[in-house]
Coordinates of C-alpha atoms in Angstrom, one line a residue:
X1 CA 0.1 0.1 0.0
X2 CA 2.7 2.7 1.0
X3 CA 6.0 2.5 2.7
X4 CA 8.0 5.7 3.3
X5 CA 11.5 5.5 4.5
X6 CA 13.4 8.6 5.4
X7 CA 17.1 8.4 4.0
X8 CA 18.7 11.6 5.4
X9 CA 18.1 14.6 7.0
X10 CA 19.6 18.1 6.5
X11 CA 20.9 19.9 9.6
X12 CA 20.4 23.2 8.5
X13 CA 16.7 23.0 7.5
X14 CA 13.6 20.7 7.7
X15 CA 14.6 19.0 4.2
X16 CA 14.7 15.3 4.2
X17 CA 15.5 12.6 1.3
X18 CA 13.4 9.7 1.3
X19 CA 11.7 6.8 -0.7
X20 CA 8.1 6.1 -1.0
X21 CA 7.1 2.8 -2.0
X22 CA 3.8 2.4 -3.9
X23 CA 1.9 -0.3 -5.8
X24 CA 2.9 0.9 -9.1
X25 CA 6.8 1.8 -8.1
X26 CA 9.2 3.5 -6.0
X27 CA 9.6 7.3 -5.9
X28 CA 12.6 9.1 -4.8
X29 CA 12.0 12.2 -2.8
X30 CA 11.6 15.3 -2.8
X31 CA 9.9 15.0 -6.0
X32 CA 7.7 17.3 -8.4
X33 CA 4.7 15.6 -10.3
X34 CA 3.6 16.5 -13.5
X35 CA -0.2 17.2 -13.6
X36 CA -2.2 15.3 -16.1
X37 CA -5.6 16.9 -15.8
X38 CA -7.4 14.8 -18.5
X39 CA -5.0 11.6 -18.6
X40 CA -2.5 13.5 -20.3
X41 CA 0.0 16.0 -19.3
X42 CA -0.7 18.5 -21.9
X43 CA 1.7 18.1 -25.2
X44 CA 4.0 15.6 -23.7
X45 CA 4.1 11.8 -24.5
X46 CA 4.4 9.1 -21.6
X47 CA 7.8 8.1 -23.2
X48 CA 9.1 11.6 -23.1
X49 CA 8.0 12.0 -19.2
X50 CA 9.6 8.6 -18.4
X51 CA 12.8 10.3 -20.3
X52 CA 12.8 13.6 -18.6
X53 CA 12.8 11.4 -15.2
X54 CA 9.0 11.8 -14.0
X55 CA 8.4 9.0 -11.6
X56 CA 4.9 10.1 -10.4
X57 CA 2.2 11.9 -12.3
X58 CA -1.2 13.3 -11.3
X59 CA -4.7 13.0 -12.6
X60 CA -7.9 14.9 -12.0
X61 CA -10.7 12.8 -10.5
X62 CA -13.3 15.9 -11.2
X63 CA -12.4 16.1 -15.1
X64 CA -12.1 12.3 -15.5
X65 CA -15.4 11.9 -13.9
X66 CA -16.7 14.2 -16.5
X67 CA -15.0 12.6 -19.4
X68 CA -14.7 9.8 -20.1
X69 CA -16.6 8.6 -17.1
X70 CA -16.6 5.7 -14.4
X71 CA -17.7 3.1 -17.0
X72 CA -15.0 4.0 -19.8
X73 CA -12.3 4.0 -16.8
X74 CA -13.4 0.4 -15.3
X75 CA -13.6 -1.1 -18.7
X76 CA -9.7 -0.5 -18.7
X77 CA -9.2 -1.4 -15.1
X78 CA -8.1 2.1 -14.0
X79 CA -6.2 5.1 -15.1
X80 CA -3.0 3.6 -15.7
X81 CA -3.9 1.2 -18.6
X82 CA -5.8 3.9 -20.0
X83 CA -3.1 6.5 -20.4
X84 CA -0.4 3.9 -20.7
X85 CA 1.6 5.0 -17.6
X86 CA 2.7 2.2 -15.5
X87 CA 4.3 4.2 -13.0
X88 CA 2.9 5.8 -9.7
X89 CA -0.5 8.1 -10.2
X90 CA -1.9 10.5 -7.5
X91 CA -5.4 11.8 -8.2
X92 CA -6.9 14.8 -6.4
X93 CA -10.3 14.4 -4.8
X94 CA -12.1 17.0 -6.8
X95 CA -12.5 19.4 -4.2
X96 CA -10.4 21.9 -5.7
X97 CA -12.2 21.8 -9.0
X98 CA -16.0 22.1 -7.4
X99 CA -14.6 25.0 -5.5
X100 CA -13.4 26.7 -8.5
X101 CA -17.1 26.3 -10.1
X102 CA -17.9 29.2 -8.1
X103 CA -21.6 30.2 -8.3
X104 CA -22.2 27.0 -10.3
X105 CA -21.9 24.8 -7.0
X106 CA -23.7 24.7 -3.3
X107 CA -21.8 23.3 -0.6
X108 CA -23.8 21.5 2.0
X109 CA -22.6 19.2 5.1
X110 CA -23.4 16.2 2.7
X111 CA -21.3 17.2 -0.2
X112 CA -21.5 19.3 -3.4
X113 CA -24.4 19.9 -5.7
X114 CA -23.2 21.4 -8.8
X115 CA -23.9 21.8 -12.8
X116 CA -21.6 19.8 -14.9
X117 CA -19.4 22.3 -17.0
X118 CA -19.5 20.0 -19.9
X119 CA -23.5 19.5 -20.3
X120 CA -25.3 21.2 -17.7
X121 CA -26.2 17.9 -15.7
X122 CA -27.1 18.3 -12.2
X123 CA -24.6 16.4 -10.2
X124 CA -23.4 15.6 -6.6
X125 CA -19.8 15.1 -5.3
X126 CA -19.4 13.9 -1.8
X127 CA -16.4 12.2 0.1
X128 CA -18.2 8.7 -0.7
X129 CA -18.7 9.7 -4.4
X130 CA -14.7 10.8 -4.5
X131 CA -13.7 7.7 -3.1
X132 CA -15.8 5.7 -5.5
X133 CA -14.4 7.3 -8.3
X134 CA -10.8 7.2 -7.3
X135 CA -10.9 3.6 -6.5
X136 CA -12.1 3.0 -10.0
X137 CA -9.1 5.1 -11.4
X138 CA -6.9 2.9 -9.1
X139 CA -4.5 5.6 -8.2
X140 CA -1.6 4.9 -6.2
X141 CA -2.5 8.0 -4.0
X142 CA -6.0 9.0 -3.1
X143 CA -6.8 12.5 -1.8
X144 CA -9.5 12.9 1.0
X145 CA -12.5 15.2 -0.3
X146 CA -11.9 18.6 1.2
X147 CA -13.5 21.7 1.1
X148 CA -10.6 24.1 -0.5
X149 CA -10.8 27.4 1.9
X150 CA -10.3 30.4 0.0
X151 CA -8.1 33.3 0.6
X152 CA -11.6 35.4 -0.3
X153 CA -14.9 34.9 0.5
X154 CA -17.6 36.7 -1.2
X155 CA -15.3 39.9 -1.9
X156 CA -13.6 39.7 1.5
X157 CA -10.7 38.3 3.0
X158 CA -11.8 35.2 4.7
X159 CA -12.4 35.3 8.4
X160 CA -11.1 33.2 11.0
X161 CA -14.9 32.0 11.7
X162 CA -15.4 31.2 7.9
X163 CA -12.1 29.4 7.7
X164 CA -12.8 27.6 11.0
X165 CA -16.2 26.5 9.5
X166 CA -14.7 25.2 6.3
X167 CA -11.8 23.4 7.9
X168 CA -14.1 21.3 10.6
X169 CA -16.2 20.2 7.7
X170 CA -13.3 19.2 5.9
X171 CA -12.1 17.0 9.0
X172 CA -15.7 15.5 9.0
X173 CA -15.2 14.8 5.4
X174 CA -11.9 13.1 5.9
X175 CA -13.7 10.8 8.5
X176 CA -16.2 9.6 5.9
X177 CA -13.4 9.6 3.2
X178 CA -11.5 7.2 5.3
X179 CA -14.7 5.1 6.0
X180 CA -15.6 4.7 2.4
X181 CA -12.3 4.2 1.4
X182 CA -12.1 1.2 3.8
X183 CA -15.5 -0.2 3.1
X184 CA -14.5 -0.2 -0.9
X185 CA -11.4 -2.2 0.1
X186 CA -9.0 0.4 -1.7
X187 CA -5.5 -1.4 -1.9
X188 CA -3.8 2.2 -2.5
X189 CA -3.1 4.8 0.0
X190 CA -5.5 7.7 1.3
X191 CA -3.9 11.0 2.2
X192 CA -5.6 13.4 4.5
X193 CA -5.4 17.1 3.8
X194 CA -4.5 20.0 6.2
X195 CA -6.8 23.2 6.1
X196 CA -7.3 26.2 8.2
X197 CA -6.8 29.1 5.6
X198 CA -4.1 31.6 6.7
X199 CA -4.6 31.2 10.4
X200 CA -2.0 29.0 12.1
X201 CA -3.9 27.8 15.0
X202 CA -6.5 26.6 12.8
X203 CA -3.8 24.8 10.6
X204 CA -2.7 23.1 13.8
X205 CA -6.0 22.1 15.0
X206 CA -6.5 20.4 11.7
X207 CA -3.2 18.9 11.7
X208 CA -3.6 17.4 15.2
X209 CA -7.2 15.8 14.0
X210 CA -5.8 14.4 11.1
X211 CA -3.0 12.9 12.5
X212 CA -5.2 11.4 15.1
X213 CA -6.9 9.4 12.3
X214 CA -3.9 7.8 11.3
X215 CA -3.7 8.5 7.4
X216 CA -0.8 6.9 5.3
X217 CA 0.4 10.7 4.4
X218 CA -0.5 14.0 4.6
X219 CA -1.0 17.1 2.5
X220 CA -0.9 20.7 2.8
X221 CA -4.1 22.3 1.0
X222 CA -5.8 25.6 0.8
X223 CA -2.5 27.5 -0.5
X224 CA -2.0 29.1 -4.0
X225 CA -5.7 30.2 -3.8
X226 CA -5.1 34.1 -4.4
X227 CA -3.3 34.7 -1.4
X228 CA 0.0 37.1 -1.5
X229 CA 3.0 34.9 -2.0
X230 CA 4.5 36.0 1.5
X231 CA 1.1 34.6 3.3
X232 CA 1.6 31.4 1.2
X233 CA 5.2 31.2 2.4
X234 CA 4.2 31.6 6.1
X235 CA 1.8 28.7 6.1
X236 CA 4.6 26.6 4.2
X237 CA 7.0 27.4 7.2
X238 CA 4.5 26.9 9.8
X239 CA 2.8 23.5 8.7
X240 CA 4.8 20.7 6.8
X241 CA 7.6 20.2 9.4
X242 CA 4.8 19.8 12.1
X243 CA 3.3 16.7 10.1
X244 CA 4.7 13.3 11.1
X245 CA 8.3 12.6 10.4
X246 CA 7.6 9.0 9.5
X247 CA 5.0 9.6 6.6
X248 CA 5.1 11.7 3.1
X249 CA 4.3 15.2 3.1
X250 CA 3.0 17.1 0.0
X251 CA 2.1 20.7 -0.8
X252 CA -0.7 20.9 -3.3
X253 CA -0.7 23.1 -6.1
X254 CA 2.9 25.1 -5.3
X255 CA 4.6 26.5 -7.6
X256 CA 7.7 28.4 -8.9
X257 CA 11.3 26.9 -8.8
X258 CA 11.9 29.1 -5.6
X259 CA 9.1 27.7 -3.8
X260 CA 10.1 24.2 -4.5
X261 CA 13.5 24.8 -3.1
X262 CA 12.0 26.7 0.1
X263 CA 9.5 24.2 0.6
X264 CA 11.9 21.3 0.5
X265 CA 13.6 23.4 3.2
X266 CA 10.3 23.5 5.3
X267 CA 10.0 19.7 5.4
X268 CA 7.9 19.2 2.1
X269 CA 8.5 15.9 0.1
X270 CA 5.9 16.1 -2.8
X271 CA 4.8 18.7 -4.9
X272 CA 2.6 19.5 -8.1
X273 CA 1.7 22.6 -9.9
X274 CA 0.4 23.1 -13.7
X275 CA 2.9 26.2 -13.8
X276 CA 5.6 24.3 -15.8
X277 CA 3.4 23.3 -18.6
X278 CA 1.1 26.2 -18.8
X279 CA 3.5 29.0 -18.9
X280 CA 5.5 26.9 -21.6
X281 CA 2.1 27.6 -23.7
X282 CA 2.3 30.9 -22.9
X283 CA 5.8 31.3 -23.8
X284 CA 7.7 31.4 -20.3
X285 CA 10.7 29.1 -19.9
X286 CA 12.3 28.5 -16.8
X287 CA 16.0 28.1 -16.5
X288 CA 18.9 28.0 -14.1
X289 CA 19.6 31.6 -14.4
X290 CA 16.3 32.9 -14.5
X291 CA 13.0 33.1 -16.7
X292 CA 13.0 33.5 -20.3
X293 CA 10.1 35.0 -22.2
X294 CA 10.5 33.6 -25.7
X295 CA 7.9 35.8 -27.3
X296 CA 10.4 38.8 -27.0
X297 CA 11.6 40.1 -30.2
X298 CA 15.2 39.9 -29.0
X299 CA 15.0 36.1 -29.6
X300 CA 14.2 36.2 -33.1
X301 CA 18.4 35.9 -34.1
X302 CA 19.4 34.0 -31.0
X303 CA 21.1 30.5 -32.1
X304 CA 21.8 29.7 -28.5
X305 CA 19.6 27.3 -26.7
X306 CA 16.9 28.1 -23.7
X307 CA 19.6 26.8 -21.2
X308 CA 23.2 25.9 -22.1
X309 CA 23.3 23.8 -18.9
X310 CA 19.8 22.1 -19.8
X311 CA 20.0 18.2 -21.1
X312 CA 16.4 18.3 -22.2
X313 CA 15.3 17.3 -25.7
X314 CA 14.5 20.9 -26.6
X315 CA 18.1 22.1 -25.6
X316 CA 20.3 19.5 -26.2
X317 CA 18.6 17.0 -28.5
X318 CA 18.7 13.2 -28.1
X319 CA 21.9 12.1 -29.6
X320 CA 24.4 14.9 -28.9
X321 CA 25.2 15.5 -32.6
X322 CA 26.9 19.0 -33.2
X323 CA 25.8 20.7 -36.4
X324 CA 28.0 22.8 -39.1
X325 CA 27.0 26.1 -37.5
X326 CA 28.4 24.7 -34.0
X327 CA 25.3 24.5 -32.5
X328 CA 24.1 21.4 -30.5
X329 CA 21.4 19.0 -31.9
X330 CA 19.1 21.0 -29.9
X331 CA 16.7 23.9 -30.8
X332 CA 17.6 27.2 -30.6
X333 CA 15.8 30.3 -29.1
X334 CA 15.4 31.9 -32.7
X335 CA 13.5 28.6 -33.6
X336 CA 11.3 28.2 -30.6
X337 CA 10.3 32.2 -31.1
X338 CA 9.7 31.3 -34.8
X339 CA 7.4 28.4 -33.7
X340 CA 5.5 30.5 -31.1
X341 CA 5.1 33.5 -33.5
X342 CA 3.6 30.6 -36.3
X343 CA 1.4 29.2 -33.8
X344 CA 2.7 26.0 -34.5
X345 CA 1.6 23.0 -32.1
X346 CA 5.5 21.9 -31.9
X347 CA 6.0 25.2 -29.8
X348 CA 4.1 24.3 -26.7
X349 CA 5.5 20.7 -27.3
X350 CA 9.1 21.2 -27.2
X351 CA 8.5 24.3 -24.5
X352 CA 6.6 21.8 -22.1
X353 CA 9.3 19.4 -22.5
X354 CA 12.0 21.9 -21.3
X355 CA 9.9 23.2 -18.6
X356 CA 9.0 19.9 -17.0
X357 CA 12.6 18.6 -17.3
X358 CA 13.9 21.9 -15.7
X359 CA 11.4 20.9 -12.7
X360 CA 12.4 17.3 -12.5
X361 CA 15.9 18.0 -12.9
X362 CA 15.9 20.5 -10.0
X363 CA 14.5 18.0 -7.7
X364 CA 17.3 15.6 -8.8
X365 CA 19.7 18.3 -7.8
X366 CA 18.1 18.8 -4.7
X367 CA 18.0 15.1 -3.7
X368 CA 21.7 14.9 -4.7
X369 CA 22.4 17.6 -2.4
X370 CA 20.7 16.0 0.5
X371 CA 22.6 12.8 -0.2
X372 CA 25.7 14.6 -0.2
X373 CA 25.0 16.8 2.9
X374 CA 25.3 19.8 0.9
X375 CA 21.9 21.0 0.5
X376 CA 22.5 24.4 2.6
X377 CA 25.2 25.1 -0.1
X378 CA 23.1 24.3 -2.9
X379 CA 20.2 26.5 -1.6
X380 CA 22.2 29.3 -1.8
X381 CA 23.8 28.8 -5.3
X382 CA 20.5 27.8 -6.5
X383 CA 19.1 31.3 -5.5
X384 CA 22.2 33.4 -6.8
X385 CA 22.2 31.6 -10.3
X386 CA 18.2 32.1 -10.6
X387 CA 19.1 36.1 -9.7
X388 CA 21.5 36.1 -12.4
X389 CA 19.4 36.5 -15.3
X390 CA 19.3 35.1 -19.0

């Protein structure tokens, strides 16, 4: 079901190096998990994901429930066979997507009533329904259904009373999620989700109650929901390291490369975010030396790759061949600029490969630094290089 082994810890922070064994394989942590909303990481093949070092990816319970639906998924025996990915998968509960529907949904103690964004059908999501869908998906890590506490509620910053009400309902939903998960005899692992808004004492109450339920792993939710960066960082510094040391810790929906490195320092083992692929589709590329806007005119005649230290297919190609012009087999900034200007579909494919490779390689370097006992030095060098600029 789940085995988590801490291999080493960093004396300068809460960072730790570990292995997470799941039903479809072993994951080396800290790890970034690419997001495959509809059963695909947008524009990237499973073979490319494997080549760039992806160990575990996400699927979206809500969207896969809408399309293709439970019957199709069950006919394939789950999401792994459907999308042809033979490594671990984590599925979210659908809570964030239901929350994001806004006026299209009504949240009650029983669950959430909402209109399907696909065809308008009236639907109902509850902790029990979420567990049933995720059991059909056969994901290695299942998330409890929670209510994602927003930073703002009806035009004002969410109050302590509103955050408490939401957090306490999420705790009741955690109990119901666990009961249904066990009734279904799901052979995978169920994670609880810490809520509490921007209030540290509510976060602690949520954490304590979830730990008492003894989930195999824990997530920190309700961040990256519109709050200022310093507020997110405050919660990130407060909550993860207070979770049980012998269980995996997952920070949901975060974030930038800087967020990941600081999250590791705060004790986080697992991250996911749509930022690498979404930013790639919009022409923003992450590099060792800062972010690069490929749509800027200055790249029109630039023969350099996106990042001369990067070994991804977009930057270095696959065979290491050098061309007569002295360039590597990888693609130039000028070419990627041209593809973007022309709206060619190869453009987001190559930029998504690059950004995902950057994130996955960053976590690989973090793991190597933790293994070597040099995470503190790595952290300083990382920030200095990112601040240098491209």
